[in-house]
PDB file of C-alpha atoms in Angstrom:
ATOM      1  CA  UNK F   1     -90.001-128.152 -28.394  1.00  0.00           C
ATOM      2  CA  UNK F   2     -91.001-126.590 -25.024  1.00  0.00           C
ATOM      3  CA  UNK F   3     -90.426-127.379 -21.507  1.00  0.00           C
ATOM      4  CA  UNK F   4     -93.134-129.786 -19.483  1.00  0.00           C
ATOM      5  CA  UNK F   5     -94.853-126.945 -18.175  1.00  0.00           C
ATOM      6  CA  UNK F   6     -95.314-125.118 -21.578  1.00  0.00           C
ATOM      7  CA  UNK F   7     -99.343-126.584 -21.332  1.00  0.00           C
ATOM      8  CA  UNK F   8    -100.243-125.693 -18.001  1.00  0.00           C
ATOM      9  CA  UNK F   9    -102.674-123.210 -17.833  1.00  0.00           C
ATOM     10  CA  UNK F  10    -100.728-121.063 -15.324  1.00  0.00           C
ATOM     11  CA  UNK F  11    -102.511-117.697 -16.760  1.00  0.00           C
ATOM     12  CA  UNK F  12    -105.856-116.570 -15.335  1.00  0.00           C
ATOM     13  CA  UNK F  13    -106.926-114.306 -17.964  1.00  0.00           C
ATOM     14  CA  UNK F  14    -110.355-113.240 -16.761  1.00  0.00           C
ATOM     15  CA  UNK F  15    -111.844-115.228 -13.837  1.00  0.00           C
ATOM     16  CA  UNK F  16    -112.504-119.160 -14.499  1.00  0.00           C
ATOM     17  CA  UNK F  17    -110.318-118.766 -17.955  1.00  0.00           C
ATOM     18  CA  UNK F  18    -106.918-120.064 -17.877  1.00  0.00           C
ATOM     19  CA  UNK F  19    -104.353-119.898 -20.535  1.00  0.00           C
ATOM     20  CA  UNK F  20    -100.958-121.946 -21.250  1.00  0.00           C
ATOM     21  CA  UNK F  21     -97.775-119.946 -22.692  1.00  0.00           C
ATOM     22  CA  UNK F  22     -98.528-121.991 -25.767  1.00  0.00           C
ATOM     23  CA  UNK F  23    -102.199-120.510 -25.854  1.00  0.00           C
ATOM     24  CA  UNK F  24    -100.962-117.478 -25.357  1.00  0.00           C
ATOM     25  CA  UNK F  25     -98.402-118.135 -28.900  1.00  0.00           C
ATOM     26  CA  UNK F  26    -101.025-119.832 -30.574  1.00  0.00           C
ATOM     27  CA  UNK F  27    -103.655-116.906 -30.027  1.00  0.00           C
ATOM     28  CA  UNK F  28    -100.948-114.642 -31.714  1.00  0.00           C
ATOM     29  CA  UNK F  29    -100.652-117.292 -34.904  1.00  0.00           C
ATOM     30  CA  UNK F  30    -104.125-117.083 -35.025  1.00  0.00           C
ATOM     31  CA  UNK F  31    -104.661-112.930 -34.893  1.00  0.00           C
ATOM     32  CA  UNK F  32    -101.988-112.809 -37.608  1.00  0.00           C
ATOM     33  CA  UNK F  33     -99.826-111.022 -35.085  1.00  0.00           C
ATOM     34  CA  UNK F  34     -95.536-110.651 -35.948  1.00  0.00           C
ATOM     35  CA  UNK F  35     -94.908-111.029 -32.534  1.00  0.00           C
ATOM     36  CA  UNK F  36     -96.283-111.397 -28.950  1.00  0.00           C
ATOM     37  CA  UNK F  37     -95.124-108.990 -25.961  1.00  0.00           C
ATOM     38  CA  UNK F  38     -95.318-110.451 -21.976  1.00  0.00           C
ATOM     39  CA  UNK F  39     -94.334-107.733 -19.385  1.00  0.00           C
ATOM     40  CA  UNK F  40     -94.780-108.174 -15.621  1.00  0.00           C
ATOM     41  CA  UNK F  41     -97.682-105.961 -15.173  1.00  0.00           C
ATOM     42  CA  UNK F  42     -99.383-105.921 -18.112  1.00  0.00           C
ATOM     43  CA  UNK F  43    -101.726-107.726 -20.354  1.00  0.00           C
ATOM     44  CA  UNK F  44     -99.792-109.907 -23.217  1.00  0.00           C
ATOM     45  CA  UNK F  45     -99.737-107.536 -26.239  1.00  0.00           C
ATOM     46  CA  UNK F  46     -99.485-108.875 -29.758  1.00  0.00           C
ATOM     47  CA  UNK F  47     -97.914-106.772 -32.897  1.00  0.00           C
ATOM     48  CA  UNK F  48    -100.102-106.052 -35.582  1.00  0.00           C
ATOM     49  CA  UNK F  49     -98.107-103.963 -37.745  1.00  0.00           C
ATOM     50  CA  UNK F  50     -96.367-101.107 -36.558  1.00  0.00           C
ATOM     51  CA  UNK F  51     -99.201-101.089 -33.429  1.00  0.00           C
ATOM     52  CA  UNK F  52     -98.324-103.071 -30.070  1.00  0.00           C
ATOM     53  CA  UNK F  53    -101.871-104.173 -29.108  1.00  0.00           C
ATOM     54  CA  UNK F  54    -103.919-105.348 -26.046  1.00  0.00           C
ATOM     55  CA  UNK F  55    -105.220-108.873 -27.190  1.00  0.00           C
ATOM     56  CA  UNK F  56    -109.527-107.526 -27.659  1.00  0.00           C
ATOM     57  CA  UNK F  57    -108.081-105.048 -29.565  1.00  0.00           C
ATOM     58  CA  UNK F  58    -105.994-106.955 -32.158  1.00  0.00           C
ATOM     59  CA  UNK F  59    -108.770-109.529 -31.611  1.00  0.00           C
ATOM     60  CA  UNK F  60    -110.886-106.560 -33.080  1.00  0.00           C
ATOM     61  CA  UNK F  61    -109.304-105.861 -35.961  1.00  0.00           C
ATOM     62  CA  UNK F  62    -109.581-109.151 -36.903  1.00  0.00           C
ATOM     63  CA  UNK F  63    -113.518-109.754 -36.809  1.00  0.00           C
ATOM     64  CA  UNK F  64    -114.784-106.958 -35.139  1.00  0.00           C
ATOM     65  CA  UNK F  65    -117.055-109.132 -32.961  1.00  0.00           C
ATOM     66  CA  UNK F  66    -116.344-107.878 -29.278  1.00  0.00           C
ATOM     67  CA  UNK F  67    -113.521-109.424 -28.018  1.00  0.00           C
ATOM     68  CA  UNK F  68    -113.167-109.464 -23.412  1.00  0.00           C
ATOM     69  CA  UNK F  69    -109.793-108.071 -22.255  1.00  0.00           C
ATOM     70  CA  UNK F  70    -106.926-110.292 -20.813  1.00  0.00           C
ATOM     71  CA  UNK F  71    -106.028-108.595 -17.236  1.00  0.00           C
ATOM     72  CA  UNK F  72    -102.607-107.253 -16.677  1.00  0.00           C
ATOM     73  CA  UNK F  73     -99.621-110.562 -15.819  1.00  0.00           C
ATOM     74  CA  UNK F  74     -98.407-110.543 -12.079  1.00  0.00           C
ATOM     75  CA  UNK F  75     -94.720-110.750 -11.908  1.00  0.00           C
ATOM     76  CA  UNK F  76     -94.916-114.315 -10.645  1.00  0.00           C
ATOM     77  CA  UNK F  77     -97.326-115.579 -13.490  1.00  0.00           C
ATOM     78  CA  UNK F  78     -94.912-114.084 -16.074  1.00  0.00           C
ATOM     79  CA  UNK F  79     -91.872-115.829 -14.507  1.00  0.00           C
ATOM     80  CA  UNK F  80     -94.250-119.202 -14.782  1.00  0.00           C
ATOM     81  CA  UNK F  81     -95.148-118.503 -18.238  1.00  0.00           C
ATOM     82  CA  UNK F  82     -91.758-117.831 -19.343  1.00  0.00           C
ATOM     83  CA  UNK F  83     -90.126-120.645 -17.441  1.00  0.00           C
ATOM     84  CA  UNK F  84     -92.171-123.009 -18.966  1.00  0.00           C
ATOM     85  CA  UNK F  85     -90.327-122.295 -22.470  1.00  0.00           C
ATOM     86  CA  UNK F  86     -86.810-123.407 -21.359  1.00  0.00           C
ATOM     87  CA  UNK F  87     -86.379-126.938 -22.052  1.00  0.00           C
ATOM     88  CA  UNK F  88     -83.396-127.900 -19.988  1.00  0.00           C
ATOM     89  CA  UNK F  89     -82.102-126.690 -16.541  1.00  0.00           C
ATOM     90  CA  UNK F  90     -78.989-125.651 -17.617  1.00  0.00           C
ATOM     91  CA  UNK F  91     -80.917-122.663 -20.311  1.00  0.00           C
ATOM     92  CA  UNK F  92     -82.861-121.774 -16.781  1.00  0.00           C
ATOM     93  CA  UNK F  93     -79.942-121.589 -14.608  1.00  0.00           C
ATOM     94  CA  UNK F  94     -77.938-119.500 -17.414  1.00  0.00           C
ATOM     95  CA  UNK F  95     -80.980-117.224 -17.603  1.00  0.00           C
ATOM     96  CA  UNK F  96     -80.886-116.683 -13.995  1.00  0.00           C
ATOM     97  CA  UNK F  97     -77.656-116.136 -13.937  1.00  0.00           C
ATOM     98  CA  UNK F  98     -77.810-113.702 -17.362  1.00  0.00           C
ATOM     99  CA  UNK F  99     -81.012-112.492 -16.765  1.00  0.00           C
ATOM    100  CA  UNK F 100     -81.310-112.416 -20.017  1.00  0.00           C
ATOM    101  CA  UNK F 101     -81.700-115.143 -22.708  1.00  0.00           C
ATOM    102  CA  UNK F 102     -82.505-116.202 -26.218  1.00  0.00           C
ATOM    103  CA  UNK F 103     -84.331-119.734 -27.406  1.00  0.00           C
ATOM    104  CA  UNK F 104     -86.454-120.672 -29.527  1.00  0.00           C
ATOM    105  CA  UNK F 105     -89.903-122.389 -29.417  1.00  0.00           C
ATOM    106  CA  UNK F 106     -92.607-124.521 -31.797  1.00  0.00           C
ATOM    107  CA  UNK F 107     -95.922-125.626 -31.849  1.00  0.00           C
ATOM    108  CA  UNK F 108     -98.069-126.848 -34.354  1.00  0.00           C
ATOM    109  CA  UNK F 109     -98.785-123.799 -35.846  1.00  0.00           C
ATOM    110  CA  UNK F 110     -95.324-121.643 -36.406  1.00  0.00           C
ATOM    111  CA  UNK F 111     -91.808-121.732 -34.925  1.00  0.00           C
ATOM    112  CA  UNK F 112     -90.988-118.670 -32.694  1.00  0.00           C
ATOM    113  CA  UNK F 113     -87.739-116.782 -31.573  1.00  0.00           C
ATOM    114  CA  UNK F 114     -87.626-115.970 -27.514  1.00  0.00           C
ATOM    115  CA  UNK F 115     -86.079-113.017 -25.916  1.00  0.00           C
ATOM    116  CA  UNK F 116     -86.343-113.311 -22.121  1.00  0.00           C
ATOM    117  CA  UNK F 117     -85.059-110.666 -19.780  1.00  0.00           C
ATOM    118  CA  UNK F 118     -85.551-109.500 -16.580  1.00  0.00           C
ATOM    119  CA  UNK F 119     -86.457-105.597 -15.581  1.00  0.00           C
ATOM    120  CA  UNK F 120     -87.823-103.349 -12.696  1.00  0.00           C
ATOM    121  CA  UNK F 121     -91.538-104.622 -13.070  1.00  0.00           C
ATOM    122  CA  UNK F 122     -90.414-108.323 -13.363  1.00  0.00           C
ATOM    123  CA  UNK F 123     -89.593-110.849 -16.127  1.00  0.00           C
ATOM    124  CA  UNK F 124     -90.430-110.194 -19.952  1.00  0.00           C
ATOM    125  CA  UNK F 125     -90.309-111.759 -22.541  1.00  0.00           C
ATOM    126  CA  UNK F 126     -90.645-110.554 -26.566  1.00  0.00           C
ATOM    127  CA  UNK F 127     -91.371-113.785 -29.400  1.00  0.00           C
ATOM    128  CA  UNK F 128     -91.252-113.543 -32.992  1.00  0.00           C
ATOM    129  CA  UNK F 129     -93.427-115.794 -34.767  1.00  0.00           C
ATOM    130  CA  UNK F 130     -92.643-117.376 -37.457  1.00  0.00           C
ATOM    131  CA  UNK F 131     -94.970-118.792 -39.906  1.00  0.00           C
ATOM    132  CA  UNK F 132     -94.701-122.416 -41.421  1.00  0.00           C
ATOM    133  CA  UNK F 133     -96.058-121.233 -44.072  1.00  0.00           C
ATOM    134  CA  UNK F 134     -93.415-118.945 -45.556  1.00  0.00           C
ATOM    135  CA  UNK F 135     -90.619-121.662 -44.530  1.00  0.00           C
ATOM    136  CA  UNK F 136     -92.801-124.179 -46.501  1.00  0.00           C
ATOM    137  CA  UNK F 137     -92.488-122.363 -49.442  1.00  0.00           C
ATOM    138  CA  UNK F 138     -89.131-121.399 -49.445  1.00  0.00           C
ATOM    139  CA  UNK F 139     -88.265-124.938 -48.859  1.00  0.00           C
ATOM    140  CA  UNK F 140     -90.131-126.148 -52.074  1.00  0.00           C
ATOM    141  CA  UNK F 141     -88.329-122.907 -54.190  1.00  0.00           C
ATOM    142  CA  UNK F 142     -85.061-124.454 -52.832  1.00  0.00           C
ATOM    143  CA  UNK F 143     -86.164-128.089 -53.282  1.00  0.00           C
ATOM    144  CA  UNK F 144     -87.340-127.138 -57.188  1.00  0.00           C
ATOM    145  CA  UNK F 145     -83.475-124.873 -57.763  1.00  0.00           C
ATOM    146  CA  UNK F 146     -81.969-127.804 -56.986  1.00  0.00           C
ATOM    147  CA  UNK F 147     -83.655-130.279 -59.119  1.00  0.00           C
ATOM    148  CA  UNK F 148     -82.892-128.065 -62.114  1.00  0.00           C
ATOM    149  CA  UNK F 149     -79.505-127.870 -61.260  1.00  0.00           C
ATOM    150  CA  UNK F 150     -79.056-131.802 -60.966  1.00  0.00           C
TER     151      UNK F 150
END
């Protein structure tokens, strides 16, 4: 679960295309990516491996068609983007507080683990995704161990 704003498409990406912090997740499900990477300043990045890439290049190494860049995140659209994960106001006031924070997000395509911090450029923010599919599986290993046992 996500906060209310988690949909809005708060993130211009290129002019006339908007994108929601769940978009932003989802696109990273989709690319195969471990984790996605939002810094004030910058475009999101997504993990591919050991690499930290701009999304038309990870978007690249997944089909190879050509793929138009996402421009850089102004301080206040990452603050947006990242408030919009906090589902009550007592996470949001502890992060403002903290300035720093950990929670944890889900959509319909993988569960993911939130870092949010605060630095010199702005707000960041690193997620882990987490696939269904491997906590599928391990549910049905667990699921068949203890049916043997009983």
């Amino acid at each position: 679960m996500a906060g209310v704003m988690f949909d809005k498409k708060i993130y211009e990406v290129r002019p006339g295309i908007r994108k929601s912090m769940r978009d932003l997740l989802d696109i990273g499900v989709d690319l195969g990516a471990s984790d996605v990477h939002l810094v004030s300043g910058c475009p999101p990045r997504y993990r591919m491996g050991p690499d930290l890439l701009k999304y038309e290049e990870a978007a690249e190494l997944k089909d190879s068609r050509g793929h138009e860049p996402m421009s850089p995140v102004d301080p206040e659209t990452a603050k947006r983007l990242i408030y919009s994960m906090f589902t009550t106001r007592k996470q949001l006031d502890r992060f403002k507080r903290e300035q720093e924070f950990d929670l944890s997000a889900e959509t319909e395509k993988a569960r993911f683990r939130v870092n949010v911090g605060v630095e010199s450029r702005g707000p960041y923010s690193t997620i882990r995704i987490i696939p269904y599919r491997g906590c599928v599986a391990i549910s049905k290993s667990i699921n068949t161990s203890f049916s043997s046992i009983i």
